[in-house]
Amino acid sequence: MNYSSRVQHARRLVVVAGEGGGRDGERAMVQGRGVDRQQRMIDAAATLLIDEGFDAITHRRVADAAGVPRGSASYYFPTRAGLIATAVRAAEDLRLASATAYAEALPERRRASRETARELIATAFAPHVDDTVAVARLDPMTVALRDPELAPIMREHRPGILAALGVVLERSGRGDVTDIDLLAHLVDAALITAASGPAEGVIDRAADLVGRFLDHY
């Protein structure tokens, strides 16, 4: 299974937040058509959050993106806070599954520091990254980490992301890098620093910074 197929599989495996009783301000799943509608809204909320950030997570936008009646969003997710929590959990589920799939699909060979850095960035922010990653992805994640209701969701997924980064290092001939938590923080900081410059070339500049760190090993 190639990476694209793995990502599609990962999307199908996104855990339904609140299944079997409801959590994060979401109604419990129901049978029949309701299950499909609710899952489509969860998937849509995850994609909107990853692509556009918190401002996109409204009942109207999620319903439109999912192709369901707008009233369905308010029914299944009575509050915006609950809708946002569901979006964060689904986005992190998708990110983790996609990061794991990406890392496991990476061919084993010795990579230069800068190339390894790019693979680490691609893994940490799977399923896709571009030069808007610091604004579109990293900023919302930082906001979530400061929110007492959302922070546990972010912390819950971090060990899996670190494990995926560890696989990338191993498959790139960088198994001597053992402080993966520090490396993950460096990736975030490098992207923030790179984003303070021109809008183009953010990933390249961040990879240069992370690559300089890897050069010390």
Tab-separated table of C-alpha atoms in Angstrom:
chain	number	residue	atom	x	y	z
A	1	MET	CA	0.000	0.000	0.000
A	2	ASN	CA	1.542	3.335	-1.055
A	3	TYR	CA	1.432	6.475	1.098
A	4	SER	CA	-1.594	7.950	-0.716
A	5	SER	CA	-3.533	4.748	-0.136
A	6	ARG	CA	-2.395	4.679	3.486
A	7	VAL	CA	-3.683	8.227	4.041
A	8	GLN	CA	-7.060	7.311	2.578
A	9	HIS	CA	-7.105	4.280	4.853
A	10	ALA	CA	-6.139	6.505	7.780
A	11	ARG	CA	-9.080	8.793	7.049
A	12	ARG	CA	-11.418	5.810	7.266
A	13	LEU	CA	-9.856	4.848	10.588
A	14	VAL	CA	-10.305	8.242	12.267
A	15	VAL	CA	-11.781	7.498	15.658
A	16	VAL	CA	-15.295	8.853	16.120
A	17	ALA	CA	-15.083	11.244	19.042
A	18	GLY	CA	-17.884	10.492	21.473
A	19	GLU	CA	-18.864	7.162	19.971
A	20	GLY	CA	-20.961	5.131	22.325
A	21	GLY	CA	-22.046	7.886	24.669
A	22	GLY	CA	-20.867	11.260	23.532
A	23	ARG	CA	-17.931	13.365	24.616
A	24	ASP	CA	-16.387	16.698	23.661
A	25	GLY	CA	-19.911	18.188	23.505
A	26	GLU	CA	-21.072	15.771	20.823
A	27	ARG	CA	-24.216	13.642	20.759
A	28	ALA	CA	-23.803	9.888	20.874
A	29	MET	CA	-23.786	8.156	17.498
A	30	VAL	CA	-27.130	6.972	16.200
A	31	GLN	CA	-28.055	4.260	13.747
A	32	GLY	CA	-28.537	4.386	9.994
A	33	ARG	CA	-28.238	7.617	8.074
A	34	GLY	CA	-27.375	9.550	11.227
A	35	VAL	CA	-24.099	7.633	11.597
A	36	ASP	CA	-23.057	8.552	8.074
A	37	ARG	CA	-23.983	12.224	8.519
A	38	GLN	CA	-22.165	12.525	11.802
A	39	GLN	CA	-19.048	10.814	10.484
A	40	ARG	CA	-19.036	13.003	7.386
A	41	MET	CA	-19.184	16.084	9.601
A	42	ILE	CA	-16.354	14.781	11.782
A	43	ASP	CA	-14.204	14.140	8.714
A	44	ALA	CA	-15.091	17.561	7.286
A	45	ALA	CA	-14.271	19.304	10.573
A	46	ALA	CA	-10.866	17.596	10.713
A	47	THR	CA	-10.039	18.613	7.141
A	48	LEU	CA	-11.185	22.204	7.676
A	49	LEU	CA	-9.104	22.521	10.834
A	50	ILE	CA	-6.004	21.130	9.121
A	51	ASP	CA	-6.441	23.262	6.010
A	52	GLU	CA	-7.781	26.533	7.416
A	53	GLY	CA	-7.516	26.612	11.202
A	54	PHE	CA	-10.051	27.325	13.944
A	55	ASP	CA	-11.882	30.121	12.130
A	56	ALA	CA	-13.220	27.551	9.654
A	57	ILE	CA	-14.830	25.438	12.381
A	58	THR	CA	-18.389	26.739	12.397
A	59	HIS	CA	-21.595	24.749	12.175
A	60	ARG	CA	-22.331	26.242	8.778
A	61	ARG	CA	-18.905	25.564	7.258
A	62	VAL	CA	-18.745	22.011	8.595
A	63	ALA	CA	-22.244	21.157	7.347
A	64	ASP	CA	-21.521	22.625	3.912
A	65	ALA	CA	-18.193	20.797	3.653
A	66	ALA	CA	-19.839	17.534	4.696
A	67	GLY	CA	-22.733	17.987	2.272
A	68	VAL	CA	-25.397	17.664	4.977
A	69	PRO	CA	-28.265	19.971	6.007
A	70	ARG	CA	-26.982	22.835	8.129
A	71	GLY	CA	-29.325	21.918	10.929
A	72	SER	CA	-27.567	18.572	11.282
A	73	ALA	CA	-24.394	20.232	12.565
A	74	SER	CA	-26.240	21.984	15.379
A	75	TYR	CA	-28.131	18.807	16.221
A	76	TYR	CA	-25.082	16.533	16.514
A	77	PHE	CA	-22.793	19.218	17.921
A	78	PRO	CA	-24.978	21.545	20.056
A	79	THR	CA	-22.148	23.952	20.942
A	80	ARG	CA	-19.282	25.391	18.928
A	81	ALA	CA	-16.913	24.418	21.744
A	82	GLY	CA	-18.007	20.811	21.313
A	83	LEU	CA	-17.626	21.053	17.552
A	84	ILE	CA	-14.101	22.445	17.940
A	85	ALA	CA	-13.118	19.713	20.405
A	86	THR	CA	-14.407	17.098	17.972
A	87	ALA	CA	-12.462	18.744	15.134
A	88	VAL	CA	-9.247	18.784	17.182
A	89	ARG	CA	-9.568	15.131	18.138
A	90	ALA	CA	-10.396	14.030	14.588
A	91	ALA	CA	-7.593	16.164	13.129
A	92	GLU	CA	-5.080	14.721	15.570
A	93	ASP	CA	-6.321	11.187	14.861
A	94	LEU	CA	-5.828	11.814	11.153
A	95	ARG	CA	-2.461	13.460	11.718
A	96	LEU	CA	-1.212	10.524	13.782
A	97	ALA	CA	-2.467	7.869	11.396
A	98	SER	CA	-1.039	9.753	8.411
A	99	ALA	CA	2.307	10.392	10.130
A	100	THR	CA	2.623	6.718	10.983
A	101	ALA	CA	1.752	5.696	7.427
A	102	TYR	CA	4.202	8.213	5.962
A	103	ALA	CA	7.053	7.099	8.203
A	104	GLU	CA	6.453	3.407	7.587
A	105	ALA	CA	6.341	3.961	3.810
A	106	LEU	CA	9.677	5.832	3.791
A	107	PRO	CA	12.403	3.804	2.028
A	108	GLU	CA	15.410	2.946	4.173
A	109	ARG	CA	18.613	4.740	3.117
A	110	ARG	CA	21.114	7.163	4.537
A	111	ARG	CA	19.850	10.710	4.036
A	112	ALA	CA	21.663	14.005	4.278
A	113	SER	CA	20.770	16.195	7.240
A	114	ARG	CA	18.619	18.630	5.268
A	115	GLU	CA	16.722	15.854	3.471
A	116	THR	CA	16.077	14.087	6.768
A	117	ALA	CA	14.815	17.371	8.211
A	118	ARG	CA	12.294	17.727	5.375
A	119	GLU	CA	11.037	14.200	6.006
A	120	LEU	CA	10.662	14.976	9.707
A	121	ILE	CA	8.611	18.082	8.924
A	122	ALA	CA	6.437	16.138	6.470
A	123	THR	CA	5.841	13.470	9.124
A	124	ALA	CA	5.162	15.833	12.019
A	125	PHE	CA	2.514	17.714	10.045
A	126	ALA	CA	1.012	14.904	7.973
A	127	PRO	CA	-1.132	14.375	5.967
A	128	HIS	CA	0.303	17.314	4.002
A	129	VAL	CA	2.487	20.359	4.497
A	130	ASP	CA	3.297	23.480	2.526
A	131	ASP	CA	4.757	26.915	3.229
A	132	THR	CA	1.616	27.943	5.139
A	133	VAL	CA	2.145	25.215	7.740
A	134	ALA	CA	3.203	27.557	10.565
A	135	VAL	CA	0.056	29.675	10.245
A	136	ALA	CA	-2.449	27.055	9.099
A	137	ARG	CA	-1.277	24.159	11.276
A	138	LEU	CA	1.205	25.087	13.970
A	139	ASP	CA	-0.585	28.185	15.274
A	140	PRO	CA	-3.911	26.347	15.856
A	141	MET	CA	-2.050	23.473	17.512
A	142	THR	CA	-0.357	25.931	19.864
A	143	VAL	CA	-3.711	27.515	20.683
A	144	ALA	CA	-5.130	24.062	21.441
A	145	LEU	CA	-2.238	23.306	23.788
A	146	ARG	CA	-3.078	26.434	25.792
A	147	ASP	CA	-6.746	25.474	26.127
A	148	PRO	CA	-7.433	23.320	29.214
A	149	GLU	CA	-10.185	21.434	27.369
A	150	LEU	CA	-8.125	20.754	24.232
A	151	ALA	CA	-4.644	20.280	25.665
A	152	PRO	CA	-5.309	16.696	26.864
A	153	ILE	CA	-6.260	15.716	23.300
A	154	MET	CA	-2.988	17.120	21.987
A	155	ARG	CA	-0.930	15.423	24.710
A	156	GLU	CA	-2.691	12.129	24.101
A	157	HIS	CA	-1.451	12.024	20.507
A	158	ARG	CA	2.097	13.299	21.035
A	159	PRO	CA	3.757	9.944	21.905
A	160	GLY	CA	2.538	8.495	18.620
A	161	ILE	CA	3.882	11.458	16.649
A	162	LEU	CA	7.252	11.124	18.380
A	163	ALA	CA	7.281	7.419	17.549
A	164	ALA	CA	6.670	8.228	13.867
A	165	LEU	CA	9.555	10.725	13.927
A	166	GLY	CA	11.719	7.997	15.440
A	167	VAL	CA	10.889	5.722	12.496
A	168	VAL	CA	11.929	8.471	10.062
A	169	LEU	CA	15.258	8.848	11.857
A	170	GLU	CA	15.887	5.101	11.815
A	171	ARG	CA	15.016	4.820	8.116
A	172	SER	CA	17.255	7.772	7.315
A	173	GLY	CA	20.297	6.298	9.058
A	174	ARG	CA	19.908	8.666	11.989
A	175	GLY	CA	19.255	6.256	14.814
A	176	ASP	CA	21.907	8.006	16.898
A	177	VAL	CA	19.497	10.917	17.443
A	178	THR	CA	17.782	9.801	20.625
A	179	ASP	CA	16.190	12.942	22.092
A	180	ILE	CA	13.208	12.931	19.748
A	181	ASP	CA	11.105	15.141	22.015
A	182	LEU	CA	13.749	17.889	21.807
A	183	LEU	CA	13.948	17.406	18.039
A	184	ALA	CA	10.164	17.786	17.721
A	185	HIS	CA	10.305	21.071	19.641
A	186	LEU	CA	13.106	22.198	17.358
A	187	VAL	CA	11.008	21.421	14.281
A	188	ASP	CA	8.207	23.619	15.643
A	189	ALA	CA	10.600	26.435	16.527
A	190	ALA	CA	12.298	26.225	13.129
A	191	LEU	CA	8.966	26.583	11.349
A	192	ILE	CA	7.991	29.583	13.472
A	193	THR	CA	11.339	31.242	12.773
A	194	ALA	CA	11.153	30.439	9.061
A	195	ALA	CA	7.610	31.820	8.841
A	196	SER	CA	8.844	35.219	10.051
A	197	GLY	CA	10.542	35.675	6.675
A	198	PRO	CA	9.127	35.656	3.130
A	199	ALA	CA	5.952	33.638	2.527
A	200	GLU	CA	7.743	31.370	0.075
A	201	GLY	CA	10.480	28.963	1.090
A	202	VAL	CA	9.301	28.429	4.689
A	203	ILE	CA	9.808	24.651	4.557
A	204	ASP	CA	13.235	25.055	2.962
A	205	ARG	CA	14.407	27.509	5.618
A	206	ALA	CA	13.040	25.366	8.447
A	207	ALA	CA	14.742	22.287	6.987
A	208	ASP	CA	18.029	24.200	6.897
A	209	LEU	CA	17.704	24.995	10.617
A	210	VAL	CA	16.794	21.441	11.627
A	211	GLY	CA	19.495	20.103	9.319
A	212	ARG	CA	22.093	22.174	11.144
A	213	PHE	CA	21.040	20.463	14.379
A	214	LEU	CA	21.342	17.025	12.762
A	215	ASP	CA	24.799	17.887	11.457
A	216	HIS	CA	26.059	17.667	15.042
A	217	TYR	CA	25.372	13.915	15.099
